[in-house]
Amino acid sequence: MGLFGTDHKACADERLMQMAAKGDAAAFAELYDRYSPRLFGYFKRMLGNDREKARDFVQDLFTRIIDKPHLYDPSRPFKTWVFSVAFNMCKNEYRKEEVRKEARQHLLTGIATDGGETMRKIDGKKFNELLYLELEEMDENHRGTFLLRYRDELSIREISEVFGCSEGTVKSRLFYTLRKLTPKLKMFDPMLNEANNER
Amino acid sequence: MNDKPIYDPEDMESLLLNKEFGELYEEERVFVLRHLSSAEEYNHMREVLLSVQEAQREEEISGPDDSLRERLLKEFREKRRSPFSLNSLMALLPSADTFRMPAVRYAMAAITLVLGISIFYYLNKPKQEPLPIVKQEAPKVQPAPAPGNDSSVSQLVPQMVVEQKVKSIPPPDSIKKQQPPLLIVNVEPVRKGITMEDEKELEGLLYTAL
């Protein structure tokens, strides 16, 4: 702490969380600014691209931090803790089967309306849509692992902490998911080839 | 010592991200082909993986709307600011895990508060002078009055005598018809100096008189 107060932007997540637990609103705001976009994206992808639901989930998660800050274990990195809370929230949501069905229907409708030209005019956005559609077909552990790794860019170790499993399990899940995705996404070869040529 | 790399299937990611099949060492190719069907499959996987990474980077990162931030901050201020005094006390407590449990922390805060108030009152309590020791003499037990001996009765209970004198004043005519009691003794005030036996004797005296 400096003479004129704490520089929250320079603080580690764990320190900010401890300060927020003691009632420091600025620390809470900094945590929100750091994590709300990532969590929003994570929820959106895990919940069938539903923005409203993702927003509600972000609100719910930060309300939990306000109401029960003691639930945070200071011995754990805040990032892995907050993503594990987010993942558990999604898992509870999956128990309602409608979520997955609706998401799949929504994505299928979006792609089908494009007709036969779709595959040739594929762009990054469409690629992502189909990727998430295929991910929806997998169980939440494989989907969550894949998104944390390639969307949120968590390390293998961090993901293993989020899921409470070994690093080997995380790598194995990634391998399995990628191998399963590959034949489904092969239809985008022109885009993939183009991307490779640019590299 | 064996310098050959030992791969597990889960180590495929680093190979996929960094090398095309043609760039792999011989032992790496053997490893890859042990888990994948062909070089083509490897290259497809690599393309998909790189495209996923690229597409994710290009994806717009947008958070929820600003109104949510404002709402959460307002909620935070309302909920976290109210127990200000307790928070201040809790900040003094050790940060061990046990003390992080709200019930324990509130209990500790309550105990601290009670202790503080007790110490305050103890320190500010006015000093009391020691009370003088008073010798307490045993009360003298007067002998019970003999029946019919007025002087002994007056000695024992002066109030009784006064009351007797008052009762001896002739009543007004309206009351004269009623038969006045021969002797009225108020027993209550004299109990201090009279034993139970004396009291019984007095009662016997009263009945005799009546």
PDB file of C-alpha atoms in Angstrom, chain A residues 17 20-23 28 58-72 81, chain B residues 71-83 87 100-103 105-106:
ATOM      1  CA  MET A  17      -9.801 -10.666  -3.855  1.00  0.00           C
ATOM      2  CA  ALA A  20     -12.563  -7.023  -1.867  1.00  0.00           C
ATOM      3  CA  ALA A  21     -13.453  -9.460   0.904  1.00  0.00           C
ATOM      4  CA  LYS A  22     -12.628  -6.695   3.378  1.00  0.00           C
ATOM      5  CA  GLY A  23     -14.970  -4.287   1.614  1.00  0.00           C
ATOM      6  CA  PHE A  28     -13.798  -5.531  -6.582  1.00  0.00           C
ATOM      7  CA  VAL A  58     -21.583 -13.210 -15.011  1.00  0.00           C
ATOM      8  CA  GLN A  59     -23.864 -11.286 -12.676  1.00  0.00           C
ATOM      9  CA  ASP A  60     -24.565 -14.394 -10.631  1.00  0.00           C
ATOM     10  CA  LEU A  61     -20.891 -15.228 -10.296  1.00  0.00           C
ATOM     11  CA  PHE A  62     -19.886 -11.739  -9.137  1.00  0.00           C
ATOM     12  CA  THR A  63     -22.848 -11.627  -6.760  1.00  0.00           C
ATOM     13  CA  ARG A  64     -21.483 -14.805  -5.215  1.00  0.00           C
ATOM     14  CA  ILE A  65     -18.144 -13.082  -4.766  1.00  0.00           C
ATOM     15  CA  ILE A  66     -19.912 -10.209  -3.009  1.00  0.00           C
ATOM     16  CA  ASP A  67     -22.072 -12.410  -0.798  1.00  0.00           C
ATOM     17  CA  LYS A  68     -19.631 -15.192  -0.015  1.00  0.00           C
ATOM     18  CA  PRO A  69     -16.069 -13.988  -0.450  1.00  0.00           C
ATOM     19  CA  HIS A  70     -14.941 -16.547   2.124  1.00  0.00           C
ATOM     20  CA  LEU A  71     -15.606 -19.279  -0.436  1.00  0.00           C
ATOM     21  CA  TYR A  72     -12.430 -18.240  -2.199  1.00  0.00           C
ATOM     22  CA  TRP A  81     -10.778 -20.631  -8.846  1.00  0.00           C
TER      23      TRP A  81
ATOM     24  CA  ARG B  71     -25.295  -2.541 -10.616  1.00  0.00           C
ATOM     25  CA  LEU B  72     -22.749  -4.946  -9.155  1.00  0.00           C
ATOM     26  CA  LEU B  73     -20.671  -2.127  -7.695  1.00  0.00           C
ATOM     27  CA  LYS B  74     -23.767  -0.622  -6.095  1.00  0.00           C
ATOM     28  CA  GLU B  75     -24.660  -4.031  -4.680  1.00  0.00           C
ATOM     29  CA  PHE B  76     -21.114  -4.440  -3.398  1.00  0.00           C
ATOM     30  CA  ARG B  77     -21.172  -1.077  -1.609  1.00  0.00           C
ATOM     31  CA  GLU B  78     -24.541  -1.798  -0.052  1.00  0.00           C
ATOM     32  CA  LYS B  79     -23.707  -5.268   1.155  1.00  0.00           C
ATOM     33  CA  ARG B  80     -20.064  -4.978   2.081  1.00  0.00           C
ATOM     34  CA  ARG B  81     -20.092  -1.563   3.704  1.00  0.00           C
ATOM     35  CA  SER B  82     -22.869  -2.051   6.263  1.00  0.00           C
ATOM     36  CA  PRO B  83     -21.012  -4.060   8.921  1.00  0.00           C
ATOM     37  CA  ASN B  87     -15.127  -5.428   9.555  1.00  0.00           C
ATOM     38  CA  ARG B 100     -12.119 -16.744   7.839  1.00  0.00           C
ATOM     39  CA  MET B 101     -15.307 -18.585   8.723  1.00  0.00           C
ATOM     40  CA  PRO B 102     -17.929 -15.925   9.272  1.00  0.00           C
ATOM     41  CA  ALA B 103     -19.464 -17.564  12.328  1.00  0.00           C
ATOM     42  CA  ARG B 105     -15.210 -14.248  13.077  1.00  0.00           C
ATOM     43  CA  TYR B 106     -18.478 -12.841  14.373  1.00  0.00           C
TER      44      TYR B 106
END
